[in-house]
CSV table of C-alpha atoms in Angstrom, one decimal:
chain,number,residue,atom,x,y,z
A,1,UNK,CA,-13.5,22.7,60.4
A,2,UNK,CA,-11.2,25.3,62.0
A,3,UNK,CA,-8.5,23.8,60.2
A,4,UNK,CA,-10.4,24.4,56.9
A,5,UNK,CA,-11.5,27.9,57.8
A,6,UNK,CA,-7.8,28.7,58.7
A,7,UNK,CA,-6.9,27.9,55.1
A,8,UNK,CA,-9.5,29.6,53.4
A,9,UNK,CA,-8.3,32.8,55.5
A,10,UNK,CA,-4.4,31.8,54.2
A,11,UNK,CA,-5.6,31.5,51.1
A,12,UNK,CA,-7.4,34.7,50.6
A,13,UNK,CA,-4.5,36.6,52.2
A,14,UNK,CA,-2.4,35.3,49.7
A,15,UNK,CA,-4.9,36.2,46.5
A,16,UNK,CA,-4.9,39.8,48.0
A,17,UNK,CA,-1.4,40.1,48.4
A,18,UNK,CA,-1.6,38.5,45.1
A,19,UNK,CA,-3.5,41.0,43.4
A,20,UNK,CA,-1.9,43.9,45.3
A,21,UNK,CA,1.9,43.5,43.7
A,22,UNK,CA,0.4,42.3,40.5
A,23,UNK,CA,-1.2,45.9,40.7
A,24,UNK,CA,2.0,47.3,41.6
A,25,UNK,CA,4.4,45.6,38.9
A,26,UNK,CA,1.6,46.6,37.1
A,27,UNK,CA,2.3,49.8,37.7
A,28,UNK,CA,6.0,50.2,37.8
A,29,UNK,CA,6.6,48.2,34.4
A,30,UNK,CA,6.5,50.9,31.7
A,31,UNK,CA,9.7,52.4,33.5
A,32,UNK,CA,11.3,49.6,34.4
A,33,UNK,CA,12.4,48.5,30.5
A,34,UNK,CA,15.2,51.6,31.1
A,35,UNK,CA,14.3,53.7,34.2
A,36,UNK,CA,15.9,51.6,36.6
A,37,UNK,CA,19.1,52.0,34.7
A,38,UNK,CA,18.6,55.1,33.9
A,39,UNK,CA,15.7,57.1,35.8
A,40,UNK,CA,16.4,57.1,39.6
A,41,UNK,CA,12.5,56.3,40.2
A,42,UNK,CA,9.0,57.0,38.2
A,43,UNK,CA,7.3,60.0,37.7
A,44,UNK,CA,3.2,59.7,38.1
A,45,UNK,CA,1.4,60.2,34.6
A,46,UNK,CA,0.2,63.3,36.2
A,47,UNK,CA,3.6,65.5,36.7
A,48,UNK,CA,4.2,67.2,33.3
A,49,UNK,CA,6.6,69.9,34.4
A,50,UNK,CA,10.2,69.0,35.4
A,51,UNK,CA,13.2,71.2,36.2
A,52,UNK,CA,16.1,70.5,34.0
A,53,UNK,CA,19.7,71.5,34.4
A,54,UNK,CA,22.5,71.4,31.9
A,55,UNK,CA,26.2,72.1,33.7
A,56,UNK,CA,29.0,73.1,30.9
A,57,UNK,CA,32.1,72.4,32.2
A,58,UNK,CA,34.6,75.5,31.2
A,59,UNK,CA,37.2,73.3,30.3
A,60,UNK,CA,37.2,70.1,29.5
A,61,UNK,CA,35.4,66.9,30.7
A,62,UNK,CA,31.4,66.5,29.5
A,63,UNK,CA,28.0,67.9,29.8
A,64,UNK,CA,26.1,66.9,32.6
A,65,UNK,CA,22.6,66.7,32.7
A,66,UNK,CA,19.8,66.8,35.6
A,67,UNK,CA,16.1,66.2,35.5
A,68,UNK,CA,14.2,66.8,38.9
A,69,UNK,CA,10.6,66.9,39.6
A,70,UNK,CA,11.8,70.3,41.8
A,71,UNK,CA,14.8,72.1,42.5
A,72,UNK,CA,14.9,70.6,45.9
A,73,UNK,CA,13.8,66.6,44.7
A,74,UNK,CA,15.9,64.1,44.1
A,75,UNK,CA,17.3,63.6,40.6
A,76,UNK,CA,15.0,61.7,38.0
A,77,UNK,CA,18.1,61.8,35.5
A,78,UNK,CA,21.2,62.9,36.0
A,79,UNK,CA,24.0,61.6,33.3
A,80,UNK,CA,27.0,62.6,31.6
A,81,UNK,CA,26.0,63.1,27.7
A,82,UNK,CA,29.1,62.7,25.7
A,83,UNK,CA,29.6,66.2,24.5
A,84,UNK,CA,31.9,68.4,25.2
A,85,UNK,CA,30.9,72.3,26.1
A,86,UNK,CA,32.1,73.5,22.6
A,87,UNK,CA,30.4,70.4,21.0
A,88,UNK,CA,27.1,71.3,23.1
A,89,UNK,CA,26.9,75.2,22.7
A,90,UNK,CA,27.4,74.5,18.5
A,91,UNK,CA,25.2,72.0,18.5
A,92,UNK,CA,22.3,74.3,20.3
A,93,UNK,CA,23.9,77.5,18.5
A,94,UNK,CA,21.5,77.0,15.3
A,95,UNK,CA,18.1,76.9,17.3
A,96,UNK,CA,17.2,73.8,17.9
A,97,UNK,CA,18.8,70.4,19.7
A,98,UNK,CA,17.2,67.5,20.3
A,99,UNK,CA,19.2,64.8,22.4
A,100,UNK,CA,18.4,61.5,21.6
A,101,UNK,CA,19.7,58.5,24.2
A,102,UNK,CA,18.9,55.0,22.8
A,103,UNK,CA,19.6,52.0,25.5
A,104,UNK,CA,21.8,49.2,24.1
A,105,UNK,CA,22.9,46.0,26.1
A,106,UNK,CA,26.8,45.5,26.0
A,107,UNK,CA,28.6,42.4,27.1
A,108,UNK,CA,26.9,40.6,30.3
A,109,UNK,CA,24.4,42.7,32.5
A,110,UNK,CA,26.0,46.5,31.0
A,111,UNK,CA,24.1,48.7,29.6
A,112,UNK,CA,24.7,52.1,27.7
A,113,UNK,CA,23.1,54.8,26.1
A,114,UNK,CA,23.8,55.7,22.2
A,115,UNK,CA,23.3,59.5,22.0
A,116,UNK,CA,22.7,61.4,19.0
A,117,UNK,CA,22.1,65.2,18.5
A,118,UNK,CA,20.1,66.1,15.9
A,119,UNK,CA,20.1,62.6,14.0
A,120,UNK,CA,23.6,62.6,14.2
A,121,UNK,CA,25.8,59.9,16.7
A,122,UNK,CA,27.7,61.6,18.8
A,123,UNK,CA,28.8,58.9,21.2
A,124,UNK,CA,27.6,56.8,25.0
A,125,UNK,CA,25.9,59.0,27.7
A,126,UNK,CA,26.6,57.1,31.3
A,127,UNK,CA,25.3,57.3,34.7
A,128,UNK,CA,27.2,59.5,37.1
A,129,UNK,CA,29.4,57.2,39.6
A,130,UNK,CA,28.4,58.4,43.0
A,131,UNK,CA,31.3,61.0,43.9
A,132,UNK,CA,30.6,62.6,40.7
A,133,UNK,CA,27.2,62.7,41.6
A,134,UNK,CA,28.0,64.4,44.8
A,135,UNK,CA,29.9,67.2,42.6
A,136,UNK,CA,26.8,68.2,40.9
A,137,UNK,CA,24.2,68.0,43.5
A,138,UNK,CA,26.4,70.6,45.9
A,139,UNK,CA,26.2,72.7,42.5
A,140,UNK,CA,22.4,72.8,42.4
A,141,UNK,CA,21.0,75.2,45.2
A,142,UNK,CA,23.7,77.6,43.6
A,143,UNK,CA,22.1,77.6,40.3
A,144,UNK,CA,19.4,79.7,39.4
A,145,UNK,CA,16.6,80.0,36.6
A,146,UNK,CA,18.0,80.6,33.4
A,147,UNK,CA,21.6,80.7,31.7
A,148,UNK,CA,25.1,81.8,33.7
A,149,UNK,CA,28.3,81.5,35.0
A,150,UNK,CA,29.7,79.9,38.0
A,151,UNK,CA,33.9,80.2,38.3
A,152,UNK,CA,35.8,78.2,40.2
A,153,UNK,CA,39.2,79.6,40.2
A,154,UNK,CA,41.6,78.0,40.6
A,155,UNK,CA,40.3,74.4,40.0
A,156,UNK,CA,40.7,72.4,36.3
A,157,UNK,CA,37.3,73.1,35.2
A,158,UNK,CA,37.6,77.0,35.6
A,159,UNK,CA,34.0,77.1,36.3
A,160,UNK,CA,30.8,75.8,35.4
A,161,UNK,CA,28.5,77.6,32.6
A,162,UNK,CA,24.8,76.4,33.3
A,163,UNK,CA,21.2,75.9,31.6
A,164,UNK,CA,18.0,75.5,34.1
A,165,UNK,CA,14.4,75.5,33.0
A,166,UNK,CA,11.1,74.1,32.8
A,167,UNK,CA,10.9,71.1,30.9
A,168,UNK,CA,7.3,69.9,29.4
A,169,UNK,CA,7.4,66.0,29.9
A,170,UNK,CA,5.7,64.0,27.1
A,171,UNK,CA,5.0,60.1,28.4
A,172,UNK,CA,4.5,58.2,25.0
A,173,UNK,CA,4.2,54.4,23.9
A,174,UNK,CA,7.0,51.7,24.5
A,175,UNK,CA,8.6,53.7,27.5
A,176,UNK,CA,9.6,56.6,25.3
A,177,UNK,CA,9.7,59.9,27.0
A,178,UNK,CA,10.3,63.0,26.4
A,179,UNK,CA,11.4,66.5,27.4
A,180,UNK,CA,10.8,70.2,26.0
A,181,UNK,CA,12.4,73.1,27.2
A,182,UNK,CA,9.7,75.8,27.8
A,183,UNK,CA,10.3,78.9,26.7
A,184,UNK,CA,7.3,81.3,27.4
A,185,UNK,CA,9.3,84.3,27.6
A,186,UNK,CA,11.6,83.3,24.8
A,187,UNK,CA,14.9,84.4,26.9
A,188,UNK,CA,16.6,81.3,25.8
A,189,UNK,CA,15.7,81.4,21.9
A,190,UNK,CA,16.5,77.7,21.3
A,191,UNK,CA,14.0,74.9,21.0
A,192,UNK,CA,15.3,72.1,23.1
A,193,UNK,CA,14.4,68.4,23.6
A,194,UNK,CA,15.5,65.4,25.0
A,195,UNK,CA,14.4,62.0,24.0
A,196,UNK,CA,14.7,58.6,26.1
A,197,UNK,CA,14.0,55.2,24.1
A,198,UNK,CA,12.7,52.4,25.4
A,199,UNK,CA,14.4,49.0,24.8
């Protein structure tokens, strides 16, 4: 009898731990198709504001891009898009950019991002290896609302020309999201979105 009653307890532990990470993969699997390539972690339904950050290099090398729930959170995003500074600022120059990343699978386990700008291809956006992570996280305390400078004499880049504002995030079907650039105040003039696919 105590035997039987010791199973019965096993076995309803194991139909509620059960039902608890069914709940949670549940939960987690719209963002998992792409997020855990490319999203650090997933947003509740419930957070529709995010703080976005676009660092221009001066001179050469690529855009970056950052998407944090707060200035102070850890990054949701935070990739290189292939674009150059000049290829970004003409792109936007007109009034409106929307930034497109699409996931394909390469060879094995890889996995990039096709990237278009206003329909048009423009090349792979990539993760940020972990130094060049570091770069751009030391950057953010000293970037402030809205569009400026920062100049690093001296250095390759020159400096750093900057974008940060309140992005309007937009959870639709097959693990689409997207990202608006709100502009209440119309200081920036441009309309500007970005658009992650789901596989």
């Amino acid at each position: 009898m105590e035997g039987g009653e010791g199973t019965s307890v096993n076995s309803h532990h194991q139909l509620t731990w059960g039902n608890l990470l069914r709940q949670v993969m549940d939960l987690l699997a719209p963002c998992w198709a792409y997020n855990k390539l490319i999203f650090s972690y997933c947003l509740p339904d419930t957070v529709t504001l995010v703080t976005g950050t676009v660092i221009c290099p001066i001179y050469g090398n690529k855009v970056k891009l950052c998407l944090q729930e707060n200035t102070k959170s850890v990054p949701l995003v935070l990739v290189e898009l292939p674009l150059s500074t000049r290829g970004f600022t003409s792109s936007i120059q007109y009034g409106v950019l929307r930034v497109v990343l699409e996931p394909v699978h390469g060879p094995g386990s890889s996995q990039g991002w096709v990237t278009y700008c206003n329909g048009q291809k423009v090349g792979f956006a990539r993760k940020l290896e972990m130094g060049e992570e570091k770069s751009v996280l030391d950057m953010m305390p000293m970037v402030s609302a809205g569009a400026g400078i920062m100049l690093h004499r001296g250095t390759e880049t020159g400096g750093y020309k900057y974008l940060r504002g309140q992005f309007e995030r937009v959870v639709g079907s097959d693990d689409t999201e997207s990202y608006h650039l709100t502009d209440p105040s119309n200081c920036f003039g441009q309309e500007f979105s970005i658009f992650f696919l789901g596989n």
